[in-house]
GROMACS .gro file of C-alpha atoms in nm:
model
  374
    1MET     CA    1  -2.385  -3.752   2.452
    2ALA     CA    2  -2.382  -3.990   2.157
    3GLU     CA    3  -2.551  -4.235   2.351
    4ALA     CA    4  -2.793  -4.046   2.484
    5LEU     CA    5  -2.935  -3.920   2.132
    6ARG     CA    6  -2.922  -4.262   2.019
    7GLN     CA    7  -3.144  -4.355   2.271
    8ALA     CA    8  -3.377  -4.094   2.247
    9LYS     CA    9  -3.754  -4.156   2.121
   10GLY     CA   10  -3.858  -3.832   2.017
   11PRO     CA   11  -3.771  -3.451   2.012
   12VAL     CA   12  -3.492  -3.327   2.225
   13ARG     CA   13  -3.387  -3.003   2.384
   14ILE     CA   14  -3.025  -2.942   2.401
   15ARG     CA   15  -2.970  -2.691   2.766
   16GLY     CA   16  -2.639  -2.541   2.845
   17GLY     CA   17  -2.648  -2.283   3.102
   18GLY     CA   18  -3.008  -2.225   2.989
   19THR     CA   19  -2.980  -1.861   2.934
   20ARG     CA   20  -2.998  -1.814   2.587
   21GLY     CA   21  -3.155  -2.114   2.424
   22ALA     CA   22  -3.483  -2.032   2.153
   23ALA     CA   23  -3.764  -2.073   2.343
   24ALA     CA   24  -3.925  -2.438   2.344
   25SER     CA   25  -4.232  -2.528   2.133
   26GLY     CA   26  -4.343  -2.889   2.205
   27PRO     CA   27  -4.310  -3.182   2.455
   28ALA     CA   28  -3.932  -3.295   2.416
   29GLU     CA   29  -3.649  -3.450   2.632
   30VAL     CA   30  -3.385  -3.274   2.784
   31ILE     CA   31  -3.044  -3.331   2.778
   32GLU     CA   32  -2.817  -3.122   2.945
   33THR     CA   33  -2.455  -3.021   2.884
   34GLY     CA   34  -2.317  -2.914   3.146
   35ALA     CA   35  -2.050  -3.228   3.231
   36LEU     CA   36  -1.929  -3.161   2.870
   37SER     CA   37  -1.727  -2.861   3.073
   38GLY     CA   38  -1.377  -2.756   3.148
   39ILE     CA   39  -1.090  -2.599   2.946
   40ARG     CA   40  -0.914  -2.909   2.770
   41LEU     CA   41  -0.634  -2.668   2.612
   42TYR     CA   42  -0.453  -2.315   2.599
   43GLU     CA   43  -0.200  -2.214   2.416
   44PRO     CA   44  -0.170  -1.816   2.505
   45GLY     CA   45   0.156  -1.810   2.259
   46ALA     CA   46  -0.063  -1.956   1.987
   47LEU     CA   47  -0.388  -1.726   2.078
   48THR     CA   48  -0.595  -2.120   2.079
   49LEU     CA   49  -0.847  -2.194   2.344
   50VAL     CA   50  -1.032  -2.548   2.361
   51ALA     CA   51  -1.276  -2.622   2.574
   52GLY     CA   52  -1.602  -2.860   2.633
   53ALA     CA   53  -1.910  -2.673   2.534
   54GLY     CA   54  -2.075  -2.672   2.841
   55THR     CA   55  -1.776  -2.469   3.014
   56PRO     CA   56  -1.912  -2.147   3.186
   57LEU     CA   57  -1.809  -1.879   2.971
   58GLN     CA   58  -1.682  -1.698   3.331
   59GLU     CA   59  -1.453  -1.937   3.368
   60VAL     CA   60  -1.340  -1.881   3.011
   61ALA     CA   61  -1.269  -1.537   3.058
   62GLN     CA   62  -1.098  -1.575   3.400
   63VAL     CA   63  -0.833  -1.791   3.237
   64LEU     CA   64  -0.826  -1.617   2.916
   65ALA     CA   65  -0.760  -1.271   3.140
   66GLU     CA   66  -0.496  -1.405   3.339
   67LYS     CA   67  -0.250  -1.400   3.001
   68ASN     CA   68  -0.465  -1.036   2.906
   69GLN     CA   69  -0.626  -1.217   2.670
   70ARG     CA   70  -1.023  -1.235   2.574
   71LEU     CA   71  -1.243  -1.355   2.357
   72PRO     CA   72  -1.259  -1.113   2.054
   73PHE     CA   73  -1.615  -1.073   1.979
   74GLU     CA   74  -1.796  -0.951   2.299
   75PRO     CA   75  -2.058  -1.229   2.375
   76MET     CA   76  -2.367  -1.119   2.470
   77ASP     CA   77  -2.529  -1.224   2.818
   78CYS     CA   78  -2.890  -1.276   2.780
   79ARG     CA   79  -3.010  -1.360   3.132
   80ALA     CA   80  -3.157  -0.972   3.230
   81LEU     CA   81  -3.355  -0.922   2.892
   82LEU     CA   82  -3.479  -1.280   2.921
   83GLY     CA   83  -3.540  -1.281   3.270
   84ARG     CA   84  -3.340  -1.607   3.315
   85GLU     CA   85  -3.073  -1.696   3.556
   86GLY     CA   86  -2.804  -2.001   3.508
   87THR     CA   87  -2.465  -1.986   3.368
   88PRO     CA   88  -2.378  -1.894   2.990
   89THR     CA   89  -2.171  -2.161   2.838
   90LEU     CA   90  -1.925  -2.165   2.577
   91GLY     CA   91  -2.143  -2.373   2.357
   92GLY     CA   92  -2.448  -2.125   2.393
   93VAL     CA   93  -2.219  -1.871   2.269
   94ALA     CA   94  -2.130  -2.064   1.958
   95ALA     CA   95  -2.467  -2.205   1.883
   96THR     CA   96  -2.650  -1.850   1.887
   97ASN     CA   97  -2.411  -1.682   1.700
   98LEU     CA   98  -2.451  -1.379   1.904
   99ALA     CA   99  -2.168  -1.130   1.928
  100GLY     CA  100  -2.188  -0.799   2.080
  101PRO     CA  101  -2.099  -0.420   1.961
  102ARG     CA  102  -1.721  -0.503   1.858
  103ARG     CA  103  -1.870  -0.735   1.586
  104VAL     CA  104  -1.836  -0.429   1.372
  105GLN     CA  105  -1.432  -0.450   1.371
  106ALA     CA  106  -1.363  -0.803   1.523
  107GLY     CA  107  -1.630  -1.015   1.365
  108ALA     CA  108  -1.884  -1.288   1.451
  109VAL     CA  109  -1.877  -1.542   1.690
  110ARG     CA  110  -1.837  -1.821   1.402
  111ASP     CA  111  -1.527  -1.640   1.267
  112PHE     CA  112  -1.315  -1.729   1.558
  113MET     CA  113  -1.430  -2.064   1.564
  114LEU     CA  114  -1.109  -2.307   1.465
  115GLY     CA  115  -1.287  -2.637   1.533
  116VAL     CA  116  -1.612  -2.844   1.636
  117ARG     CA  117  -1.673  -3.146   1.758
  118PHE     CA  118  -2.026  -3.256   1.749
  119VAL     CA  119  -2.311  -3.524   1.783
  120ASP     CA  120  -2.528  -3.538   1.531
  121GLY     CA  121  -2.935  -3.676   1.540
  122SER     CA  122  -2.808  -4.032   1.426
  123GLY     CA  123  -2.571  -4.031   1.754
  124ARG     CA  124  -2.240  -3.979   1.531
  125VAL     CA  125  -1.961  -3.779   1.675
  126ILE     CA  126  -1.803  -3.568   1.390
  127ALA     CA  127  -1.511  -3.347   1.447
  128ASN     CA  128  -1.406  -3.048   1.191
  129GLY     CA  129  -1.160  -2.787   1.196
  130GLY     CA  130  -0.884  -2.824   1.432
  131ARG     CA  131  -0.669  -2.548   1.618
  132VAL     CA  132  -0.524  -2.332   1.347
  133MET     CA  133  -0.673  -2.064   1.134
  134LYS     CA  134  -0.616  -2.244   0.817
  135ASN     CA  135  -0.735  -2.590   0.878
  136VAL     CA  136  -1.039  -2.662   0.679
  137THR     CA  137  -1.063  -2.949   0.385
  138GLY     CA  138  -1.376  -3.030   0.269
  139TYR     CA  139  -1.717  -2.865   0.425
  140ASP     CA  140  -1.679  -2.614   0.645
  141LEU     CA  141  -1.914  -2.753   0.925
  142VAL     CA  142  -1.754  -2.517   1.209
  143LYS     CA  143  -1.908  -2.213   1.036
  144LEU     CA  144  -2.215  -2.397   0.981
  145LEU     CA  145  -2.286  -2.527   1.342
  146GLY     CA  146  -2.212  -2.154   1.448
  147GLY     CA  147  -2.566  -1.990   1.450
  148SER     CA  148  -2.749  -2.286   1.396
  149TRP     CA  149  -2.930  -2.266   1.711
  150GLY     CA  150  -2.905  -2.656   1.789
  151ARG     CA  151  -3.078  -2.745   1.520
  152LEU     CA  152  -2.830  -2.960   1.333
  153GLY     CA  153  -2.664  -3.148   1.639
  154VAL     CA  154  -2.531  -3.090   1.987
  155MET     CA  155  -2.169  -2.922   1.982
  156THR     CA  156  -1.953  -3.092   2.288
  157GLU     CA  157  -1.594  -2.935   2.264
  158LEU     CA  158  -1.502  -2.622   2.063
  159ALA     CA  159  -1.152  -2.451   1.945
  160PHE     CA  160  -1.148  -2.079   1.934
  161LYS     CA  161  -0.872  -1.817   1.837
  162VAL     CA  162  -0.854  -1.526   2.115
  163LEU     CA  163  -0.685  -1.219   2.113
  164ALA     CA  164  -0.494  -0.977   2.361
  165ILE     CA  165  -0.736  -0.745   2.607
  166PRO     CA  166  -0.639  -0.396   2.484
  167GLN     CA  167  -0.458  -0.141   2.721
  168ALA     CA  168  -0.699   0.141   2.685
  169GLU     CA  169  -1.050   0.229   2.544
  170ALA     CA  170  -1.271   0.528   2.516
  171THR     CA  171  -1.592   0.577   2.401
  172LEU     CA  172  -1.717   0.964   2.242
  173ILE     CA  173  -2.083   1.046   2.356
  174ARG     CA  174  -2.304   1.282   2.210
  175ARG     CA  175  -2.622   1.304   2.353
  176GLY     CA  176  -3.000   1.420   2.247
  177GLU     CA  177  -2.999   1.282   1.904
  178THR     CA  178  -3.261   1.076   1.743
  179MET     CA  179  -3.186   0.748   1.574
  180ALA     CA  180  -3.220   0.928   1.217
  181GLU     CA  181  -2.953   1.181   1.310
  182ALA     CA  182  -2.719   0.966   1.488
  183VAL     CA  183  -2.712   0.660   1.194
  184PRO     CA  184  -2.568   0.876   0.944
  185VAL     CA  185  -2.249   0.996   1.197
  186LEU     CA  186  -2.227   0.614   1.290
  187CYS     CA  187  -2.138   0.487   0.954
  188GLN     CA  188  -1.929   0.813   0.914
  189ALA     CA  189  -1.718   0.696   1.176
  190MET     CA  190  -1.697   0.349   1.061
  191GLY     CA  191  -1.552   0.485   0.750
  192THR     CA  192  -1.260   0.663   0.911
  193PRO     CA  193  -0.930   0.511   0.953
  194PHE     CA  194  -0.933   0.533   1.317
  195ASP     CA  195  -1.024   0.152   1.373
  196VAL     CA  196  -1.376   0.245   1.546
  197SER     CA  197  -1.490  -0.121   1.757
  198GLY     CA  198  -1.791   0.034   1.866
  199ALA     CA  199  -2.107   0.230   1.693
  200ALA     CA  200  -2.422   0.257   1.836
  201TRP     CA  201  -2.723   0.447   1.953
  202ALA     CA  202  -2.913   0.372   2.285
  203GLU     CA  203  -3.172   0.609   2.456
  204GLY     CA  204  -3.101   0.947   2.273
  205ALA     CA  205  -2.705   0.897   2.315
  206ARG     CA  206  -2.473   0.857   1.986
  207LEU     CA  207  -2.198   0.616   2.101
  208VAL     CA  208  -1.842   0.571   1.944
  209ARG     CA  209  -1.602   0.332   2.072
  210VAL     CA  210  -1.187   0.320   2.026
  211GLU     CA  211  -0.996   0.034   2.167
  212GLY     CA  212  -0.571  -0.028   2.173
  213MET     CA  213  -0.266   0.121   2.329
  214ALA     CA  214  -0.324   0.414   2.527
  215GLY     CA  215  -0.130   0.654   2.299
  216SER     CA  216  -0.321   0.518   1.995
  217VAL     CA  217  -0.658   0.578   2.200
  218ALA     CA  218  -0.615   0.925   2.300
  219TYR     CA  219  -0.496   1.014   1.973
  220ARG     CA  220  -0.798   0.844   1.744
  221ALA     CA  221  -1.049   0.978   1.997
  222ALA     CA  222  -0.892   1.367   1.963
  223GLN     CA  223  -0.938   1.315   1.569
  224LEU     CA  224  -1.278   1.105   1.544
  225ASP     CA  225  -1.414   1.419   1.786
  226ALA     CA  226  -1.275   1.651   1.523
  227ALA     CA  227  -1.412   1.480   1.227
  228LEU     CA  228  -1.734   1.388   1.335
  229GLY     CA  229  -1.844   1.756   1.448
  230GLY     CA  230  -1.646   1.814   1.806
  231GLY     CA  231  -1.786   1.857   2.147
  232HIS     CA  232  -1.818   1.516   2.226
  233GLU     CA  233  -1.805   1.381   2.589
  234ILE     CA  234  -1.541   1.140   2.656
  235VAL     CA  235  -1.539   0.851   2.904
  236GLU     CA  236  -1.267   0.588   2.911
  237ASP     CA  237  -1.194   0.216   3.077
  238ALA     CA  238  -1.419   0.098   3.309
  239GLU     CA  239  -1.699   0.395   3.249
  240SER     CA  240  -1.658   0.345   2.872
  241ALA     CA  241  -1.724  -0.070   2.948
  242ALA     CA  242  -2.012  -0.023   3.125
  243LEU     CA  243  -2.172   0.163   2.861
  244TRP     CA  244  -2.101  -0.113   2.612
  245ARG     CA  245  -2.222  -0.378   2.816
  246ASP     CA  246  -2.574  -0.228   2.869
  247VAL     CA  247  -2.576  -0.172   2.462
  248ARG     CA  248  -2.416  -0.541   2.448
  249ASP     CA  249  -2.719  -0.718   2.664
  250VAL     CA  250  -2.979  -0.444   2.585
  251THR     CA  251  -3.006  -0.362   2.922
  252ALA     CA  252  -3.270  -0.084   2.872
  253PHE     CA  253  -3.533  -0.357   2.770
  254ALA     CA  254  -3.459  -0.587   3.021
  255ASP     CA  255  -3.760  -0.454   3.270
  256ARG     CA  256  -3.985  -0.327   3.008
  257PRO     CA  257  -4.285  -0.543   2.934
  258GLY     CA  258  -4.345  -0.614   2.551
  259ALA     CA  259  -4.178  -0.857   2.288
  260VAL     CA  260  -3.812  -0.795   2.177
  261TRP     CA  261  -3.754  -0.817   1.822
  262ARG     CA  262  -3.365  -0.860   1.691
  263VAL     CA  263  -3.323  -0.736   1.335
  264SER     CA  264  -3.061  -0.700   1.131
  265VAL     CA  265  -3.082  -0.461   0.810
  266LYS     CA  266  -2.837  -0.222   0.607
  267PRO     CA  267  -2.695   0.029   0.888
  268THR     CA  268  -2.877   0.321   0.652
  269ASP     CA  269  -3.238   0.110   0.620
  270GLY     CA  270  -3.270   0.115   1.013
  271PRO     CA  271  -3.427   0.459   1.047
  272ARG     CA  272  -3.634   0.404   0.742
  273LEU     CA  273  -3.787   0.055   0.895
  274ILE     CA  274  -3.873   0.295   1.234
  275ALA     CA  275  -4.019   0.560   1.024
  276ALA     CA  276  -4.226   0.281   0.818
  277LEU     CA  277  -4.339   0.134   1.117
  278ALA     CA  278  -4.495   0.415   1.263
  279GLU     CA  279  -4.641   0.519   0.963
  280ALA     CA  280  -4.794   0.149   1.004
  281GLY     CA  281  -4.908   0.228   1.383
  282LEU     CA  282  -4.649   0.066   1.542
  283ALA     CA  283  -4.434   0.271   1.781
  284ALA     CA  284  -4.103   0.063   1.854
  285GLN     CA  285  -3.901   0.160   2.116
  286ALA     CA  286  -3.522   0.126   1.949
  287ILE     CA  287  -3.171   0.067   2.031
  288CYS     CA  288  -2.907   0.052   1.745
  289ASP     CA  289  -2.601  -0.118   1.732
  290TRP     CA  290  -2.347  -0.193   1.470
  291SER     CA  291  -2.365   0.174   1.294
  292GLY     CA  292  -2.739   0.110   1.263
  293GLY     CA  293  -2.701  -0.267   1.130
  294LEU     CA  294  -2.852  -0.427   1.428
  295LEU     CA  295  -3.173  -0.293   1.560
  296TRP     CA  296  -3.324  -0.403   1.911
  297LEU     CA  297  -3.693  -0.328   1.913
  298LEU     CA  298  -3.950  -0.327   2.169
  299LEU     CA  299  -4.316  -0.363   2.087
  300GLY     CA  300  -4.644  -0.472   2.272
  301GLU     CA  301  -4.711  -0.810   2.270
  302ASP     CA  302  -5.120  -0.767   2.131
  303GLY     CA  303  -5.192  -0.952   1.830
  304ASP     CA  304  -4.835  -1.048   1.657
  305ALA     CA  305  -4.661  -0.804   1.797
  306GLY     CA  306  -4.617  -0.670   1.500
  307ALA     CA  307  -4.494  -0.977   1.318
  308GLY     CA  308  -4.671  -0.942   0.981
  309VAL     CA  309  -4.575  -0.556   0.891
  310LEU     CA  310  -4.219  -0.544   1.073
  311ARG     CA  311  -4.092  -0.908   0.856
  312GLY     CA  312  -4.294  -0.793   0.529
  313LEU     CA  313  -4.093  -0.465   0.555
  314VAL     CA  314  -3.760  -0.641   0.652
  315THR     CA  315  -3.776  -0.867   0.388
  316LYS     CA  316  -3.818  -0.595   0.153
  317MET     CA  317  -3.494  -0.449   0.248
  318GLY     CA  318  -3.290  -0.766   0.239
  319GLY     CA  319  -3.231  -0.822   0.608
  320HIS     CA  320  -3.427  -1.068   0.864
  321ALA     CA  321  -3.606  -1.006   1.204
  322THR     CA  322  -3.575  -1.267   1.513
  323LEU     CA  323  -3.832  -1.261   1.810
  324PHE     CA  324  -3.607  -1.269   2.089
  325ARG     CA  325  -3.810  -1.214   2.377
  326ALA     CA  326  -4.201  -1.301   2.403
  327GLY     CA  327  -4.444  -1.445   2.630
  328PRO     CA  328  -4.544  -1.867   2.591
  329ASP     CA  329  -4.876  -1.724   2.380
  330LEU     CA  330  -4.723  -1.508   2.146
  331ARG     CA  331  -4.450  -1.771   2.109
  332ARG     CA  332  -4.719  -2.022   1.989
  333ARG     CA  333  -4.863  -1.777   1.722
  334VAL     CA  334  -4.549  -1.635   1.576
  335PRO     CA  335  -4.229  -1.815   1.505
  336MET     CA  336  -3.936  -1.719   1.648
  337PHE     CA  337  -3.733  -1.686   1.321
  338HIS     CA  338  -3.769  -1.509   0.999
  339PRO     CA  339  -3.947  -1.697   0.722
  340GLU     CA  340  -3.621  -1.826   0.464
  341PRO     CA  341  -3.636  -1.773   0.100
  342ALA     CA  342  -3.765  -2.065  -0.104
  343GLY     CA  343  -3.408  -2.178  -0.244
  344ILE     CA  344  -3.260  -2.122   0.142
  345ALA     CA  345  -3.567  -2.332   0.270
  346ARG     CA  346  -3.424  -2.609   0.069
  347LEU     CA  347  -3.058  -2.617   0.191
  348THR     CA  348  -3.181  -2.578   0.523
  349GLU     CA  349  -3.401  -2.882   0.516
  350GLY     CA  350  -3.167  -3.045   0.311
  351LEU     CA  351  -2.884  -3.027   0.615
  352ARG     CA  352  -3.140  -3.094   0.848
  353ARG     CA  353  -3.242  -3.430   0.674
  354HIS     CA  354  -2.876  -3.511   0.653
  355PHE     CA  355  -2.780  -3.423   1.026
  356ASP     CA  356  -3.086  -3.477   1.200
  357PRO     CA  357  -3.307  -3.779   0.980
  358ARG     CA  358  -3.506  -3.862   1.277
  359GLY     CA  359  -3.636  -3.449   1.340
  360LEU     CA  360  -3.480  -3.500   1.704
  361PHE     CA  361  -3.373  -3.131   1.700
  362SER     CA  362  -3.681  -2.984   1.596
  363GLU     CA  363  -3.840  -2.675   1.804
  364ALA     CA  364  -4.028  -2.784   2.140
  365LYS     CA  365  -4.326  -2.652   2.321
  366THR     CA  366  -4.254  -2.738   2.659
  367ASP     CA  367  -3.982  -2.911   2.869
  368ALA     CA  368  -4.092  -3.264   2.972
  369ALA     CA  369  -3.983  -3.402   3.317
  370THR     CA  370  -3.754  -3.608   3.139
  371LYS     CA  371  -3.351  -3.494   3.181
  372VAL     CA  372  -3.065  -3.671   3.088
  373THR     CA  373  -2.733  -3.529   3.156
  374ALA     CA  374  -2.421  -3.554   2.933
   0.00000   0.00000   0.00000
C-alpha cells in the first residue's frame, strides 16, 4: 500500500468492499484493499480483535460469534439503501463511523477502535494506539481516522474492543404515533434506569429495545411498558432483531426513489426540523433513530434536493446534514458533506495538508480504468 501511494500520479480512490464509500467526483486511480485481509489476533478473554482493514465484516462476525461475542456498535449495512453489491469490510466500517441503533447505549465505532495502522498520502506507514483501552500517548490518531472517510490515509490494520452477545433482547412497540408524538417518549425512555439499547421511530411505529440476561430483559421490558404508558406490543429475540436491522439499514427507503439525507441534530429538534421543512414546501419522509438524534430523510432529487433549506435549518440547530444517497447529477451539484464552520475548516485543511500533502485523497467524480490492488 505504501508503495502504491508513493507511485500514485494523481487523485486516488480507496475501495474495500465498495459498499459504503463516498460518491466519486473526479477522475481517480482506484486502489483496492481486499488483499489486506485476515484476522491477525483474537483474544476473547481480553475482548480484543486485530484484523486487516480489508477483512469482510461477515468473517469477523462469524469468528466473534463462535465465542459469543460481537462488535458492539451494530455496524450499518448500506448495500440495499445505496443499491450496491460487494462485501462490507472492517476498514469501511471504521472509515465511515456508521454505527447503528445501539450507539445510544454502546457508543460510536471510533469508541471501540483501540489501534490503527495506516498509510498517509506521502506513503508513510503510521501506527497509533494498541491492543488495550488505555494506550494512547501523544495525538489520538485512532479517533481521528475513525469517521475520516479516507481523507487522511488508508487504514491497513485495525484493533477493536469487542463485547459479549446478550442472552436476550426485547422491543416495545407502539404503533400509530407521529414522529412528534414519539420523540418525547423516546427521550423519556432514554432517561430511565432500564439501560435502553435502541430508541427509534419508523413508519408510524415507536420502538424501544432492551438487551441482557433473560430475567433482566423481562423485568426491564415490563417496567418500561408501565413507565411509558402501558399497552405496548412486545416482541423478543429474532423478531426483535429483525426490526432493528431494518432501522439500522434504513430498509424502508431502499426501494424508494429520491435523495437520502443523514441528519444529526439534538433529539428534541427532530420534529421541529420536519415541521420547518414542511413550512418551506419540502415534504420529507423520515425515519428517526437515537431517540430522534439521527434522522434519515427522503426528499426528491429535483433542484438541490432541499440542500439549501435543510442545511440552513440544521446549521441553526447546531447539527449537520450528509447527502448519503444521490444520483450522479445531484452529486455534481451538491457536496456530500455539510459545510464546516470556518474554524473547523481551518483545522481540517491543516490536517489534510499534513497527512495528504499531494491531495491524493480528494473527492473523485468517476473511477478511472486504472486499478492497483494492495
